[in-house]
XYZ file of C-alpha atoms in Angstrom:
438
model
C 0.603 -0.321 -0.109
C 3.274 2.588 0.840
C 4.699 1.591 -2.877
C 0.918 2.321 -3.735
C 0.383 5.652 -2.020
C 4.190 6.547 -3.607
C 3.820 5.806 -7.468
C -0.054 8.064 -7.436
C 1.782 11.016 -5.170
C 4.895 10.942 -7.779
C 2.318 10.341 -11.180
C 0.053 13.255 -9.832
C 3.362 15.596 -9.607
C 4.079 14.819 -13.131
C 0.401 15.325 -13.987
C 0.236 18.620 -12.398
C 3.413 19.623 -13.748
C 1.773 18.801 -17.308
C -0.744 20.768 -16.883
C 1.361 23.956 -15.596
C 3.717 23.093 -18.509
C 0.496 23.546 -21.141
C -0.855 26.291 -18.843
C 2.717 28.587 -19.353
C 2.325 27.863 -23.038
C -1.487 29.233 -23.628
C -0.630 32.165 -21.197
C 2.374 32.806 -23.928
C -0.129 33.321 -26.589
C -2.728 34.895 -24.882
C 0.654 36.390 -23.742
C 1.669 37.370 -27.222
C -1.249 38.561 -28.938
C -2.058 40.920 -26.183
C 1.273 42.021 -27.063
C 0.492 42.764 -30.595
C -2.285 45.368 -29.765
C -0.926 46.405 -27.086
C 1.680 47.576 -29.446
C -0.643 48.767 -32.098
C -2.224 50.836 -29.846
C 1.259 52.433 -28.771
C 2.316 53.194 -32.439
C -1.392 54.721 -32.671
C -0.436 56.971 -29.584
C 3.552 57.457 -30.717
C 4.636 56.285 -27.189
C 6.347 53.245 -29.129
C 10.191 53.153 -27.931
C 12.742 54.375 -30.918
C 16.069 52.872 -28.986
C 14.891 49.489 -28.138
C 18.113 48.171 -27.484
C 20.861 45.617 -29.020
C 18.685 42.404 -29.859
C 19.470 39.356 -27.167
C 22.538 37.541 -27.530
C 23.976 33.988 -26.325
C 25.228 36.288 -23.304
C 21.948 35.926 -21.641
C 21.926 32.425 -21.888
C 25.474 32.373 -20.373
C 24.741 31.980 -16.816
C 22.774 29.118 -17.105
C 26.339 26.968 -17.182
C 26.187 28.042 -13.175
C 24.247 24.853 -12.494
C 27.153 23.037 -13.365
C 29.356 23.695 -10.867
C 28.048 21.365 -8.300
C 30.033 18.963 -10.891
C 33.074 20.620 -11.333
C 33.290 20.667 -7.188
C 32.567 16.862 -7.144
C 35.910 16.262 -9.974
C 37.691 18.723 -7.864
C 36.842 16.869 -4.246
C 37.651 13.230 -6.061
C 33.993 12.567 -5.224
C 33.382 11.716 -8.900
C 35.174 8.225 -10.617
C 37.992 8.654 -13.591
C 37.640 12.304 -13.503
C 39.815 13.175 -15.870
C 37.001 11.409 -18.289
C 34.113 13.729 -16.147
C 36.591 16.872 -16.587
C 36.341 15.980 -20.140
C 33.378 15.513 -20.547
C 32.387 18.845 -18.875
C 34.270 20.823 -21.452
C 32.566 19.240 -24.626
C 29.385 19.901 -22.529
C 29.912 23.596 -21.843
C 31.375 24.081 -25.382
C 28.277 23.120 -26.826
C 26.681 24.542 -24.746
C 27.942 27.681 -26.132
C 27.908 26.730 -30.245
C 24.131 26.151 -29.886
C 22.924 28.733 -27.690
C 24.406 31.972 -29.403
C 23.817 29.978 -33.373
C 19.412 30.335 -31.513
C 20.036 34.130 -32.276
C 20.168 33.920 -35.766
C 17.896 32.324 -37.810
C 19.716 31.175 -40.671
C 22.471 29.620 -37.687
C 19.425 28.282 -36.021
C 18.044 26.278 -38.720
C 21.588 24.678 -39.641
C 22.307 20.952 -40.056
C 25.512 21.997 -37.781
C 24.328 23.540 -35.072
C 21.118 20.353 -35.158
C 24.060 17.939 -35.042
C 25.869 19.814 -32.205
C 22.760 19.964 -29.820
C 22.265 15.952 -30.636
C 25.848 15.120 -29.907
C 25.265 17.441 -26.871
C 22.258 14.994 -26.017
C 24.263 11.824 -26.163
C 27.031 14.014 -23.738
C 24.556 14.918 -21.377
C 23.119 10.891 -21.538
C 26.090 9.332 -20.441
C 27.130 11.631 -17.730
C 23.950 11.274 -17.226
C 24.195 7.522 -16.769
C 27.786 7.823 -15.848
C 27.506 9.505 -12.458
C 24.028 10.804 -11.878
C 23.597 13.490 -8.967
C 24.425 17.134 -9.852
C 25.316 16.179 -13.051
C 21.637 15.121 -13.841
C 21.142 18.794 -13.987
C 22.672 19.048 -17.579
C 19.555 17.804 -18.570
C 18.228 20.996 -17.571
C 20.813 23.294 -18.862
C 20.258 20.160 -22.489
C 16.688 21.600 -22.447
C 17.558 25.301 -22.008
C 19.274 24.364 -25.215
C 16.861 22.529 -27.307
C 14.091 25.438 -26.352
C 16.712 28.398 -27.995
C 16.194 25.658 -30.999
C 13.565 24.692 -31.160
C 10.607 26.965 -32.921
C 6.837 25.902 -33.974
C 4.409 22.716 -33.664
C 7.107 20.246 -33.631
C 7.849 22.212 -30.095
C 5.570 21.003 -27.686
C 6.274 16.745 -28.667
C 10.345 17.234 -27.994
C 10.235 19.106 -24.909
C 8.036 16.017 -23.748
C 9.901 13.489 -25.599
C 13.309 15.031 -23.799
C 11.515 15.441 -20.199
C 10.421 11.911 -20.619
C 13.329 10.650 -21.322
C 15.467 12.622 -19.107
C 13.272 11.389 -15.985
C 13.894 7.717 -17.015
C 17.983 8.289 -17.043
C 17.226 10.386 -13.441
C 15.194 7.484 -12.317
C 18.332 5.166 -13.240
C 20.273 6.669 -9.469
C 17.256 8.319 -7.986
C 14.779 6.749 -8.781
C 11.510 7.904 -9.078
C 13.193 11.381 -7.525
C 13.864 11.770 -11.291
C 10.364 13.715 -11.802
C 12.216 16.290 -10.624
C 14.882 16.540 -13.414
C 11.957 15.765 -15.907
C 9.434 18.555 -14.812
C 12.409 20.846 -14.760
C 13.548 19.916 -18.275
C 10.476 20.170 -19.522
C 9.705 23.153 -17.867
C 13.354 24.631 -19.392
C 12.234 24.295 -22.390
C 8.951 24.896 -22.738
C 10.008 28.363 -21.107
C 13.316 29.595 -22.872
C 11.332 29.116 -26.336
C 8.149 31.254 -25.320
C 10.144 33.801 -23.834
C 12.776 34.160 -27.168
C 9.726 33.146 -29.236
C 8.563 36.756 -27.594
C 11.860 38.115 -27.759
C 11.958 36.966 -31.235
C 7.925 38.724 -32.083
C 8.634 42.109 -30.927
C 11.476 42.776 -32.953
C 10.085 41.452 -35.497
C 6.981 43.837 -35.020
C 9.463 46.549 -34.840
C 11.275 46.601 -38.092
C 7.592 45.464 -39.087
C 6.556 49.271 -38.206
C 10.184 50.577 -38.726
C 9.347 49.976 -42.388
C 5.874 50.911 -42.175
C 6.707 54.086 -41.698
C 9.185 54.537 -44.313
C 7.131 53.481 -46.800
C 4.442 55.346 -45.507
C 7.008 58.647 -46.027
C 8.132 57.480 -49.138
C 4.342 57.117 -50.465
C 3.214 61.105 -48.892
C 6.080 62.531 -50.666
C 5.347 60.448 -54.108
C 1.651 61.331 -53.916
C 2.282 64.920 -52.958
C 5.046 65.406 -55.864
C 2.879 64.360 -58.577
C 0.027 66.028 -57.190
C 1.693 69.256 -57.546
C 3.297 67.853 -61.412
C -0.049 67.462 -62.558
C -1.656 70.889 -61.396
C 1.317 72.809 -61.917
C 2.352 71.010 -65.339
C -1.820 70.930 -67.262
C -2.381 75.156 -65.143
C 0.754 76.463 -66.072
C 0.420 75.358 -70.000
C -3.002 77.249 -69.893
C -1.261 80.628 -69.004
C 1.842 79.985 -71.179
C -1.307 79.518 -73.717
C -3.372 82.438 -72.571
C -0.312 84.890 -72.312
C 0.424 83.836 -75.996
C -3.362 83.909 -76.724
C -3.100 88.074 -75.204
C -0.563 89.378 -76.131
C -1.590 88.398 -80.240
C -4.731 90.141 -79.714
C -3.346 93.005 -77.544
C -2.929 95.345 -81.408
C -5.562 94.908 -82.436
C -8.480 94.208 -80.141
C -7.729 94.799 -76.552
C -11.271 93.638 -75.261
C -10.501 89.792 -76.297
C -6.640 90.503 -74.660
C -8.150 91.561 -71.164
C -10.419 88.443 -71.138
C -7.285 86.499 -71.582
C -6.226 88.282 -68.686
C -8.409 87.477 -67.508
C -9.396 83.778 -67.826
C -5.213 83.794 -66.118
C -6.089 85.881 -64.299
C -9.139 82.738 -62.493
C -7.140 79.275 -63.694
C -3.752 81.055 -61.060
C -6.595 81.699 -58.128
C -7.925 78.097 -59.388
C -4.587 76.675 -59.509
C -3.805 78.393 -55.545
C -6.548 77.340 -54.118
C -6.055 72.997 -55.571
C -2.164 73.485 -54.272
C -3.608 74.566 -51.157
C -6.231 71.415 -51.038
C -3.878 68.715 -52.437
C -1.001 69.965 -49.052
C -3.518 68.280 -47.407
C -4.670 65.902 -48.894
C -8.050 66.753 -50.082
C -8.710 67.261 -53.962
C -10.866 65.672 -55.535
C -11.334 66.117 -59.240
C -15.159 66.953 -61.022
C -14.863 65.508 -64.852
C -16.912 68.499 -65.223
C -14.914 70.714 -63.504
C -12.393 69.396 -66.377
C -14.575 69.257 -69.076
C -14.896 73.254 -68.643
C -11.486 73.759 -68.243
C -10.090 71.699 -71.193
C -12.637 73.647 -73.592
C -11.013 76.661 -72.243
C -8.091 75.423 -72.665
C -8.237 73.869 -76.255
C -10.141 77.040 -77.372
C -6.979 79.673 -76.006
C -4.657 77.417 -78.488
C -6.537 77.639 -80.946
C -7.731 74.012 -81.422
C -11.719 73.561 -81.789
C -13.147 71.576 -78.571
C -15.984 69.450 -79.096
C -17.343 67.752 -76.205
C -19.793 65.058 -75.554
C -20.913 63.094 -72.723
C -23.863 60.584 -72.199
C -24.694 58.152 -69.800
C -26.603 57.957 -66.285
C -24.725 59.807 -63.617
C -21.027 58.640 -62.278
C -19.459 57.845 -58.926
C -17.590 60.911 -57.711
C -14.402 58.018 -56.903
C -14.955 57.907 -61.403
C -15.380 61.387 -62.105
C -12.217 62.173 -60.091
C -9.892 59.771 -62.616
C -11.681 60.791 -65.453
C -11.101 64.327 -64.905
C -7.225 63.324 -64.228
C -7.255 61.803 -67.828
C -8.636 64.979 -69.223
C -6.454 66.947 -67.535
C -3.353 64.466 -68.973
C -4.547 64.299 -72.216
C -5.786 67.470 -72.811
C -2.582 69.147 -71.812
C -0.716 66.599 -74.413
C -2.455 68.038 -76.929
C -2.373 71.822 -76.076
C 1.788 71.044 -75.952
C 2.084 68.587 -78.853
C -0.518 67.765 -81.569
C -0.654 70.889 -83.591
C -4.094 70.726 -84.073
C -7.009 72.402 -85.153
C -10.065 70.165 -83.073
C -9.987 68.221 -80.290
C -12.855 65.522 -79.208
C -14.060 64.697 -76.233
C -15.985 62.052 -75.460
C -17.804 60.376 -71.823
C -20.087 57.141 -72.780
C -21.931 56.013 -69.431
C -23.339 52.419 -69.766
C -24.671 50.343 -67.047
C -20.783 48.376 -66.274
C -18.627 50.695 -67.488
C -17.817 54.048 -69.048
C -15.589 55.207 -71.882
C -13.469 58.522 -72.131
C -12.301 58.809 -75.317
C -9.767 62.236 -76.174
C -8.517 62.354 -79.496
C -6.841 65.502 -81.844
C -6.125 65.378 -84.932
C -2.659 66.707 -84.918
C -0.129 65.422 -85.972
C 3.310 66.785 -83.181
C 5.568 68.495 -83.180
C 8.607 67.638 -86.101
C 11.024 66.631 -83.727
C 8.774 65.353 -80.959
C 9.942 62.060 -79.978
C 7.428 62.060 -78.122
C 4.692 59.322 -79.779
C 4.271 55.765 -79.299
C 4.219 53.591 -82.091
C 1.224 51.232 -81.367
C -1.729 51.188 -78.125
C 0.238 51.871 -74.831
C 1.282 54.601 -72.856
C 4.108 56.517 -73.915
C 5.449 59.689 -71.526
C 5.446 59.506 -67.434
C 1.859 60.933 -67.059
C 0.213 58.619 -69.505
C 1.799 55.131 -67.050
C 1.056 57.077 -64.320
C -2.610 57.207 -65.090
C -2.618 53.676 -66.620
C -1.842 52.787 -63.023
C -4.228 54.634 -61.832
C -7.327 53.211 -63.682
C -6.157 49.377 -63.470
C -5.857 49.422 -59.640
C -9.582 50.571 -59.947
C -9.900 47.799 -62.732
C -9.870 49.688 -66.170
C -7.780 50.184 -68.787
C -5.884 52.850 -70.960
C -5.202 53.060 -74.261
C -3.121 55.792 -76.397
C -1.182 55.343 -79.059
C -1.757 57.398 -83.373
C -5.336 57.038 -84.261
C -5.508 55.296 -88.016
C -6.444 58.306 -89.037
C -4.524 60.285 -87.846
C -4.364 62.697 -84.878
C -3.329 61.027 -81.453
C -6.303 59.049 -79.612
C -6.100 58.455 -75.176
C -9.425 55.644 -74.984
C -9.915 55.282 -70.631
C -12.679 52.645 -69.099
C -13.986 52.486 -66.237
C -16.835 49.967 -64.110
C -19.387 52.570 -63.155
C -20.156 50.540 -59.413
C -18.569 51.496 -56.001
C -18.002 47.913 -55.787
C -15.536 47.674 -58.506
C -12.672 50.275 -57.444
C -10.884 48.470 -55.550
C -9.169 50.321 -51.896
C -5.845 51.444 -54.260
C -8.008 53.010 -57.076
C -10.023 55.191 -54.299
C -7.089 56.195 -52.564
C -5.271 57.432 -56.557
C -8.419 58.584 -56.798
C -8.816 61.074 -54.493
C -5.455 61.776 -53.077
C -4.126 62.780 -56.701
C -1.900 59.262 -56.834
C -0.010 58.483 -59.781
C 2.420 59.514 -62.335
C 4.177 62.889 -63.242
C 2.344 64.096 -66.313
C 4.350 64.793 -68.941
C 3.143 62.080 -71.333
């Protein structure tokens, strides 16, 4: 009966150890999720530390080698048979331990075959010392568990930790009997706790690196958006001002009233440009297709190009109008600058599922201009940027010489808001896209 009670107590102790290990693993997972949530909250509040310090290294695990002082003391006190063998085993174990734990903090070296082989050899040395000497030498099993926990990650961690704990318990039982359960428990606990702590530390480092990378990309994207927005605005506006100034200069000698009208238009365009630039700085500018069509008529007329604007179909969403407004702006700017045309047709035709915008001129371009692509496609950087915007919105853009002469830009977009992707919405409302020198 006494033996049965002892066995029962040991089994119960083992169950408690396993339960505590499982609870520790569960708490680790919960703490990991909580850490992610706290990190995001701190990031939004601007409370994330900017100087996290150097990453952890193998030096953090070296103090645990002090657990081997008892074995070293036994060697010097002459209480260890064959002390030279014990001393050599102690030296080999410590060397392997240092090699393994220093490789544990680098992913590539941690997963290398040499590191796994060193860990296996370390297990063989620990087993030999435990079976040969027992006593304080059995404490190398928790150190082996610590090294294993620093190397192992993923779903195999629990099985490896449990197997190592059971094995260490059997080896310890060879000398200590049922007290070997304590060695098994210490081995299992050191394996799981070390793995949990190092995994959590690694997750923190990865989250911090991801935060810094996202912040860097956000700054780059905002700079690119702002530069594109200003370039789009100034490129079109300055072109209109130049054309109207030339018209005013030509009209001034013979028709002062017409020249003053052009000057008034220049003033209006300049004021509108100032307003748009202020709005662009805050990132809230939204394009209106009707406004862009009116500006296109004015710019084309001032350049001596007859504008023909046709629009049909149901009302469009603000996002679709904004995107098409950018296409009108870019295409008309190019027509004014390069086409040498005397007529430009702008056609907007909407249907139930999609809307199509066509801007076609009858010009040939300047003789020395290298500007026109020879096939349907995209020429300058402005048209390339528009292609990216429309593609992100599920649409398309084609630009190239027309078979009947001149140059044609054709854009097509879905009419429903659901078909527009988030990237397209951002591009439409913030003006992200290419620079306009198509």
